[in-house]
Coordinates of C-alpha atoms in Angstrom, one line a residue:
M1 CA 0.0 0.0 0.0
L2 CA 1.2 3.5 -0.9
K3 CA 1.4 5.7 2.2
V4 CA 1.9 9.5 2.5
E5 CA 5.6 9.0 3.5
N6 CA 6.1 6.9 0.4
T7 CA 4.9 9.7 -1.9
M8 CA 7.2 12.1 0.0
D9 CA 10.2 9.7 -0.6
I10 CA 9.4 9.4 -4.3
K11 CA 9.2 13.2 -4.7
E12 CA 12.4 13.8 -2.7
L13 CA 14.3 11.2 -4.8
K14 CA 13.1 12.9 -7.9
Q15 CA 14.3 16.3 -6.6
A16 CA 17.6 14.8 -5.8
G17 CA 18.1 13.9 -9.5
H18 CA 17.2 10.2 -9.5
S19 CA 15.6 8.6 -12.6
I20 CA 12.2 6.8 -12.5
K21 CA 14.1 3.5 -12.9
S22 CA 16.3 4.3 -10.0
I23 CA 13.3 5.5 -7.8
C24 CA 11.5 2.2 -8.6
R25 CA 14.6 0.2 -7.5
L26 CA 15.0 2.2 -4.3
T27 CA 11.3 2.2 -3.3
G28 CA 10.0 -1.1 -4.6
F29 CA 7.1 0.5 -6.4
S30 CA 6.2 0.0 -10.1
R31 CA 7.0 2.6 -12.8
N32 CA 3.3 3.4 -13.3
T33 CA 2.9 4.1 -9.5
V34 CA 6.0 6.3 -9.5
R35 CA 4.8 8.2 -12.6
K36 CA 1.3 8.8 -11.1
V37 CA 2.8 10.1 -7.9
L38 CA 5.1 12.5 -9.8
R39 CA 2.2 13.7 -11.9
G40 CA 0.0 14.1 -8.9
E41 CA -2.5 11.5 -10.2
H42 CA -2.2 8.9 -7.4
S43 CA -5.0 9.0 -4.8
L44 CA -4.4 8.0 -1.2
S45 CA -8.1 8.2 -0.3
R46 CA -8.9 4.6 -0.9
A47 CA -8.3 2.7 2.3
P48 CA -7.2 -1.0 2.2
R49 CA -9.6 -3.7 3.3
Q50 CA -9.1 -4.2 7.0
I51 CA -8.5 -7.8 8.2
N52 CA -9.0 -8.4 11.8
S53 CA -6.1 -10.4 13.4
V54 CA -5.1 -11.3 16.9
L55 CA -2.0 -9.2 16.2
T56 CA -3.9 -6.0 15.2
P57 CA -4.0 -4.3 18.6
Y58 CA -0.2 -4.8 19.0
K59 CA 1.0 -3.9 15.5
E60 CA 1.9 -0.3 16.3
Y61 CA 3.9 -1.3 19.4
I62 CA 5.7 -4.2 17.5
Q63 CA 6.6 -1.9 14.5
Q64 CA 8.0 0.8 16.9
R65 CA 10.1 -1.8 18.8
Y66 CA 11.3 -3.5 15.7
E67 CA 12.4 -0.2 14.1
E68 CA 14.2 0.9 17.3
A69 CA 16.1 -2.2 18.3
D70 CA 15.6 -4.8 15.5
L71 CA 14.2 -7.3 18.1
S72 CA 13.6 -10.9 17.3
A73 CA 10.1 -12.6 17.2
V74 CA 11.0 -14.5 20.4
R75 CA 11.9 -11.3 22.3
L76 CA 8.8 -9.4 21.0
L77 CA 6.6 -12.3 22.0
E78 CA 7.9 -12.0 25.6
E79 CA 6.9 -8.3 25.5
I80 CA 3.4 -8.5 24.0
K81 CA 2.2 -11.6 25.9
P82 CA 1.8 -9.7 29.2
M83 CA -0.1 -7.1 27.2
G84 CA -2.7 -9.7 26.3
Y85 CA -1.5 -11.3 23.1
E86 CA -2.8 -14.9 22.7
G87 CA -1.6 -15.7 19.2
S88 CA 1.3 -17.8 18.1
I89 CA 4.9 -16.9 17.3
A90 CA 4.3 -18.0 13.7
T91 CA 1.8 -15.2 13.3
L92 CA 4.2 -12.7 14.7
R93 CA 7.0 -13.9 12.5
R94 CA 4.9 -13.5 9.4
Y95 CA 4.2 -9.9 10.4
L96 CA 7.9 -9.2 11.0
R97 CA 8.7 -10.5 7.5
E98 CA 6.3 -7.8 6.1
L99 CA 8.2 -5.1 8.1
K100 CA 11.7 -6.1 7.1
P101 CA 11.5 -4.8 3.4
E102 CA 10.2 -1.5 4.5
K103 CA 13.0 -1.1 7.1
T104 CA 15.6 -2.0 4.6
R105 CA 14.1 0.4 2.1
K106 CA 14.3 3.3 4.6
R107 CA 17.9 2.6 5.3
K108 CA 18.8 2.7 1.6
L109 CA 16.9 5.9 1.1
T110 CA 18.7 7.5 3.9
V111 CA 22.1 7.3 2.3
R112 CA 20.8 8.2 -1.2
F113 CA 19.4 11.6 -0.5
E114 CA 21.8 14.5 -1.5
T115 CA 22.0 17.9 0.2
P116 CA 22.2 21.2 -1.6
P117 CA 25.4 23.3 -1.5
G118 CA 26.2 24.9 1.8
K119 CA 23.5 23.0 3.6
Q120 CA 25.3 20.3 5.6
A121 CA 28.6 18.8 6.8
Q122 CA 29.2 15.5 8.6
V123 CA 31.6 15.0 11.5
D124 CA 33.1 12.0 13.2
W125 CA 36.0 10.7 15.2
S126 CA 37.9 7.5 14.1
Y127 CA 40.3 5.5 16.3
C128 CA 43.6 4.8 14.5
G129 CA 45.5 2.7 17.1
R130 CA 48.0 3.2 20.0
F131 CA 51.7 3.9 19.4
P132 CA 54.7 4.0 21.8
S133 CA 55.9 7.4 23.2
P134 CA 59.5 8.3 24.3
D135 CA 58.5 7.6 27.9
G136 CA 57.6 4.0 27.1
K137 CA 53.9 4.4 27.3
T138 CA 51.5 4.0 24.5
V139 CA 49.5 6.9 23.1
P140 CA 46.1 6.7 21.3
V141 CA 45.7 8.4 18.0
Y142 CA 42.4 9.6 16.6
V143 CA 41.4 11.3 13.4
F144 CA 38.8 14.1 13.3
I145 CA 36.9 14.1 10.0
M146 CA 34.6 16.7 8.5
V147 CA 33.1 16.2 5.1
L148 CA 31.0 18.8 3.2
S149 CA 28.0 16.8 2.1
Y150 CA 27.4 18.4 -1.3
S151 CA 31.0 18.7 -2.7
R152 CA 32.5 15.8 -0.6
M153 CA 35.4 18.1 0.3
I154 CA 37.2 16.5 3.3
F155 CA 39.2 17.9 6.2
I156 CA 41.1 15.7 8.6
Q157 CA 43.2 16.4 11.7
F158 CA 44.9 13.9 14.0
T159 CA 44.9 14.2 17.8
T160 CA 45.8 12.1 20.9
S161 CA 42.6 13.0 22.7
M162 CA 38.9 13.4 21.9
K163 CA 38.2 15.8 24.8
M164 CA 36.1 18.9 24.3
S165 CA 39.0 21.3 23.8
E166 CA 40.4 19.1 20.9
L167 CA 36.9 18.8 19.3
L168 CA 36.5 22.5 19.2
K169 CA 40.0 23.2 17.9
C170 CA 39.5 20.6 15.1
H171 CA 36.2 22.4 14.2
Q172 CA 38.0 25.7 14.0
S173 CA 40.8 24.2 11.9
A174 CA 38.2 22.8 9.5
F175 CA 36.4 26.1 9.3
E176 CA 39.7 27.8 8.4
F177 CA 40.5 25.1 5.8
F178 CA 37.1 25.4 4.1
G179 CA 36.9 29.2 4.6
G180 CA 33.7 28.9 6.5
W181 CA 31.0 26.5 7.7
P182 CA 27.6 25.2 6.4
Q183 CA 24.1 25.7 7.9
T184 CA 24.0 22.4 9.7
V185 CA 26.5 19.8 11.0
L186 CA 25.6 16.2 11.5
Y187 CA 27.1 14.1 14.3
D188 CA 26.7 10.7 15.9
N189 CA 25.6 10.7 19.5
M190 CA 29.0 11.5 21.0
K191 CA 29.0 12.8 24.6
Q192 CA 30.8 16.0 23.7
V193 CA 27.9 17.0 21.6
K194 CA 24.8 15.3 23.2
I195 CA 24.8 14.0 26.8
S196 CA 21.6 12.1 26.3
R197 CA 18.8 11.7 23.8
S198 CA 17.2 14.9 25.0
E199 CA 20.1 16.8 26.6
W200 CA 22.7 18.7 24.6
N201 CA 26.2 19.5 25.9
E202 CA 26.0 23.2 27.0
T203 CA 29.6 24.0 26.1
F204 CA 29.2 22.6 22.6
M205 CA 25.8 24.4 22.1
D206 CA 27.5 27.6 23.2
F207 CA 30.2 26.9 20.5
A208 CA 27.6 26.2 17.8
N209 CA 25.5 29.3 18.7
H210 CA 28.7 31.4 18.5
Y211 CA 29.3 30.4 14.9
G212 CA 25.6 30.1 14.0
F213 CA 25.4 26.6 12.7
V214 CA 22.8 24.0 13.8
P215 CA 24.1 20.7 15.2
K216 CA 22.1 17.6 14.5
T217 CA 22.5 14.0 15.5
H218 CA 21.5 11.0 13.4
Q219 CA 18.5 9.0 14.6
P220 CA 19.3 6.1 17.0
Y221 CA 19.8 2.8 15.2
R222 CA 20.1 4.6 11.9
P223 CA 23.9 5.5 11.7
R224 CA 23.9 5.3 7.9
T225 CA 22.5 8.8 7.8
K226 CA 26.1 9.8 8.4
G227 CA 27.4 7.5 5.7
K228 CA 29.5 10.1 3.9
V229 CA 31.9 10.7 6.8
E230 CA 31.9 7.0 7.8
R231 CA 33.0 5.9 4.3
S232 CA 35.6 8.6 4.5
A233 CA 37.1 7.1 7.6
E234 CA 37.7 3.8 5.7
Y235 CA 39.2 5.8 2.8
I236 CA 41.6 7.7 5.0
K237 CA 43.0 4.5 6.6
D238 CA 43.3 2.7 3.3
N239 CA 44.6 5.5 1.1
F240 CA 46.5 7.7 3.5
L241 CA 47.7 5.8 6.6
T242 CA 48.4 2.3 5.3
G243 CA 52.1 1.8 4.4
R244 CA 53.3 5.2 5.7
S245 CA 55.4 6.3 8.7
F246 CA 55.2 9.5 10.6
D247 CA 57.4 11.4 13.1
G248 CA 54.8 12.4 15.6
I249 CA 51.5 14.1 15.4
K250 CA 52.9 17.3 13.9
D251 CA 54.4 15.4 10.9
L252 CA 51.2 13.3 10.7
N253 CA 49.1 16.4 10.2
A254 CA 51.5 18.0 7.8
Q255 CA 51.4 15.0 5.5
A256 CA 47.6 14.8 6.0
L257 CA 47.3 18.4 4.7
H258 CA 49.4 17.5 1.6
W259 CA 47.2 14.4 1.0
M260 CA 44.0 16.4 1.3
N261 CA 45.1 19.1 -1.2
N262 CA 46.7 16.7 -3.7
T263 CA 44.8 13.4 -3.4
A264 CA 41.5 13.3 -1.4
N265 CA 40.0 16.6 -2.7
A266 CA 41.6 16.4 -6.2
R267 CA 40.4 12.9 -7.2
V268 CA 37.2 12.1 -9.0
H269 CA 34.7 11.0 -6.4
G270 CA 33.0 7.7 -6.9
T271 CA 29.5 8.9 -6.2
T272 CA 29.4 12.4 -7.6
K273 CA 31.7 11.5 -10.6
E274 CA 33.4 14.9 -10.1
R275 CA 36.3 16.3 -8.2
P276 CA 35.4 17.7 -4.7
I277 CA 37.6 20.7 -5.4
D278 CA 35.5 21.6 -8.5
L279 CA 32.2 21.2 -6.7
F280 CA 33.5 23.1 -3.7
S281 CA 33.2 26.4 -5.7
K282 CA 29.4 26.0 -5.5
E283 CA 29.4 25.6 -1.8
T284 CA 27.8 28.6 0.0
L285 CA 29.4 28.7 3.4
T286 CA 29.4 31.4 6.1
S287 CA 32.8 33.1 6.0
H288 CA 35.0 32.3 8.9
E289 CA 36.2 35.9 8.9
S290 CA 32.7 37.1 9.7
I291 CA 32.9 36.0 13.4
R292 CA 35.7 36.3 15.9
P293 CA 37.2 33.0 16.9
Y294 CA 35.5 31.2 19.8
R295 CA 37.6 31.1 23.0
Y296 CA 37.6 28.0 25.1
I297 CA 39.8 27.3 28.1
D298 CA 40.4 23.8 29.4
P299 CA 39.1 23.2 33.0
V300 CA 41.7 23.8 35.7
S301 CA 41.9 22.3 39.1
R302 CA 41.7 24.5 42.2
K303 CA 41.3 24.0 46.0
V304 CA 38.5 25.9 47.7
S305 CA 39.8 28.1 50.5
Y306 CA 38.2 28.1 54.0
E307 CA 36.8 31.4 53.1
S308 CA 34.7 29.6 50.5
M309 CA 36.5 31.1 47.6
V310 CA 38.6 29.9 44.6
H311 CA 41.2 31.8 42.7
Y312 CA 41.1 31.8 38.9
Q313 CA 43.0 34.0 36.5
G314 CA 43.7 36.6 39.2
S315 CA 40.2 36.9 40.5
K316 CA 38.2 35.2 43.3
Y317 CA 34.9 33.4 43.0
S318 CA 32.6 32.1 45.7
V319 CA 31.3 28.6 46.2
P320 CA 29.0 27.0 48.7
P321 CA 30.9 26.8 52.0
E322 CA 30.3 23.0 52.4
Y323 CA 32.9 22.6 49.6
A324 CA 35.7 24.4 51.5
G325 CA 38.9 22.4 51.3
N326 CA 37.7 20.3 48.3
Q327 CA 39.3 20.2 44.9
V328 CA 37.1 21.6 42.1
E329 CA 37.3 22.1 38.3
I330 CA 36.9 25.5 36.9
S331 CA 36.1 26.2 33.2
A332 CA 35.4 29.4 31.3
H333 CA 33.2 29.7 28.2
G334 CA 30.8 32.3 26.8
G335 CA 31.7 34.9 29.5
M336 CA 30.7 32.5 32.3
I337 CA 32.7 30.7 34.9
T338 CA 31.5 27.2 35.8
I339 CA 32.8 25.4 39.0
Q340 CA 32.3 21.7 39.3
C341 CA 33.1 19.2 42.1
K342 CA 33.0 15.5 41.1
E343 CA 31.3 16.4 37.8
M344 CA 28.5 18.3 39.6
I345 CA 28.1 22.0 39.0
I346 CA 28.2 23.7 42.3
A347 CA 28.5 27.4 41.2
E348 CA 28.3 29.6 38.1
H349 CA 29.4 33.2 37.9
K350 CA 29.8 35.9 35.2
Q351 CA 33.5 36.0 34.4
A352 CA 35.5 38.9 36.0
L353 CA 36.2 41.8 33.6
K354 CA 39.7 42.3 34.9
P355 CA 42.1 40.6 37.4
G356 CA 41.7 41.4 41.1
Q357 CA 37.9 41.3 41.3
C358 CA 36.0 39.3 43.8
I359 CA 32.8 37.7 42.4
V360 CA 30.4 36.4 45.0
N361 CA 27.0 34.9 45.3
K362 CA 25.2 36.4 48.3
D363 CA 23.7 33.1 49.2
H364 CA 27.2 31.6 49.5
I365 CA 28.2 34.4 51.9
A366 CA 25.1 34.2 53.9
E367 CA 25.6 30.4 54.4
L368 CA 29.2 31.0 55.3
W369 CA 28.2 33.5 58.1
K370 CA 25.6 31.1 59.4
L371 CA 28.1 28.3 59.7
T372 CA 30.7 30.6 61.3
E373 CA 28.2 31.7 64.0
Q374 CA 27.4 28.1 64.8
Q375 CA 31.0 27.3 65.3
I376 CA 31.7 30.2 67.8
K377 CA 32.6 28.5 71.1
P378 CA 31.1 29.7 74.4
P379 CA 33.6 31.2 76.9
S380 CA 35.9 28.5 78.4
K381 CA 36.2 27.9 82.1
T382 CA 39.2 29.4 83.9
P383 CA 41.5 26.7 85.3
W384 CA 41.8 28.4 88.7
K385 CA 39.4 29.9 91.2
V386 CA 39.0 33.0 93.5
A387 CA 36.5 32.7 96.3
F388 CA 35.0 36.1 97.4
E389 CA 33.2 36.2 100.8
Q390 CA 30.0 38.1 101.1
N391 CA 31.2 40.0 104.2
V392 CA 34.6 41.3 103.4
Q393 CA 36.8 41.9 106.4
Q394 CA 37.9 45.5 106.9
R395 CA 41.5 45.8 107.9
P396 CA 43.1 48.9 109.3
L397 CA 45.8 50.6 107.2
S398 CA 48.3 50.0 110.0
V399 CA 48.4 46.3 109.1
F400 CA 49.5 47.1 105.5
E401 CA 52.0 49.5 106.9
E402 CA 53.6 46.8 109.1
V403 CA 53.8 44.4 106.1
S404 CA 55.6 47.0 104.0
I405 CA 58.2 47.7 106.6

């Protein structure tokens, strides 16, 4: 049955330049159906004959779970039996066989769609192995990859870490190499970008907002939406790394730059049948000179004083007094200071405009005074005594005169 989303797929494939024959192969529909959809003659008003089945009440749930996690019939049977399903596993298996072609079709369509110039880039990390360092330890090597989706222009940079500071530096190097950035950038679900399915990394979002691009992540269980950059990782390892030797990261990146300019971006691409450098002239990127570079400072470790303050770049910042004496991590981004203890944010302040300032939160100071007052000790007892009688004896002055003689 032709659904609304099927007609959208057909039209989008046509806009992307696919022939009717190619659309038929990708969607599984006949040429007549495809032609009718493109001419606007196909009607979706006729509903198919409904066949009641013991599986009908559970089909929506089964389809959702199957698309999300590709669960087996045995596993799905365990989930729907408590919901009231009384049918056999054979019925369930027949229904799953109907779902499989549609799921495969969606995955194929995902990697076939092309994006217009300047619309999107794809980013990924790829692990390249561990190598011995002069101190006898092994050091991991990673490659950062950014591919412009339209032209297939590629930028790579090798690092020994995937922490936030390296990720942002690699982005800035890529922007400089391309001369700008596209409207959107697609990532996998890396923690530096997205902490969970619903929560974005604040530091990375601050970086993206600074440059004005929209970060996106591929749908869970559909990593092929990032196929351009993932195929590039295989190409880099096979065409650039294999059979070569490098004298450290600096030499590795120098040779990578030569490879990008003379090989990767100068060869005829297997999909576009054109050189990336030639298509690159049609990319419409935001110029990297239009915005000042983003400034990110790696978190530094500090010990909280017993005045409930930490020192950072010549200024002092308050923290809740219960953290006095603890080690904390301080980071600066977007004009804000963030103070964390054991990965929990305990204080945030606007960054001091100049050294020597004292930035405090009045609640921190109020709590400090409260704790200080509670710790004030009552007057201690004197370790010796003086007993004063109620009736003090009056002695004549002659007595003192005799003593003084």
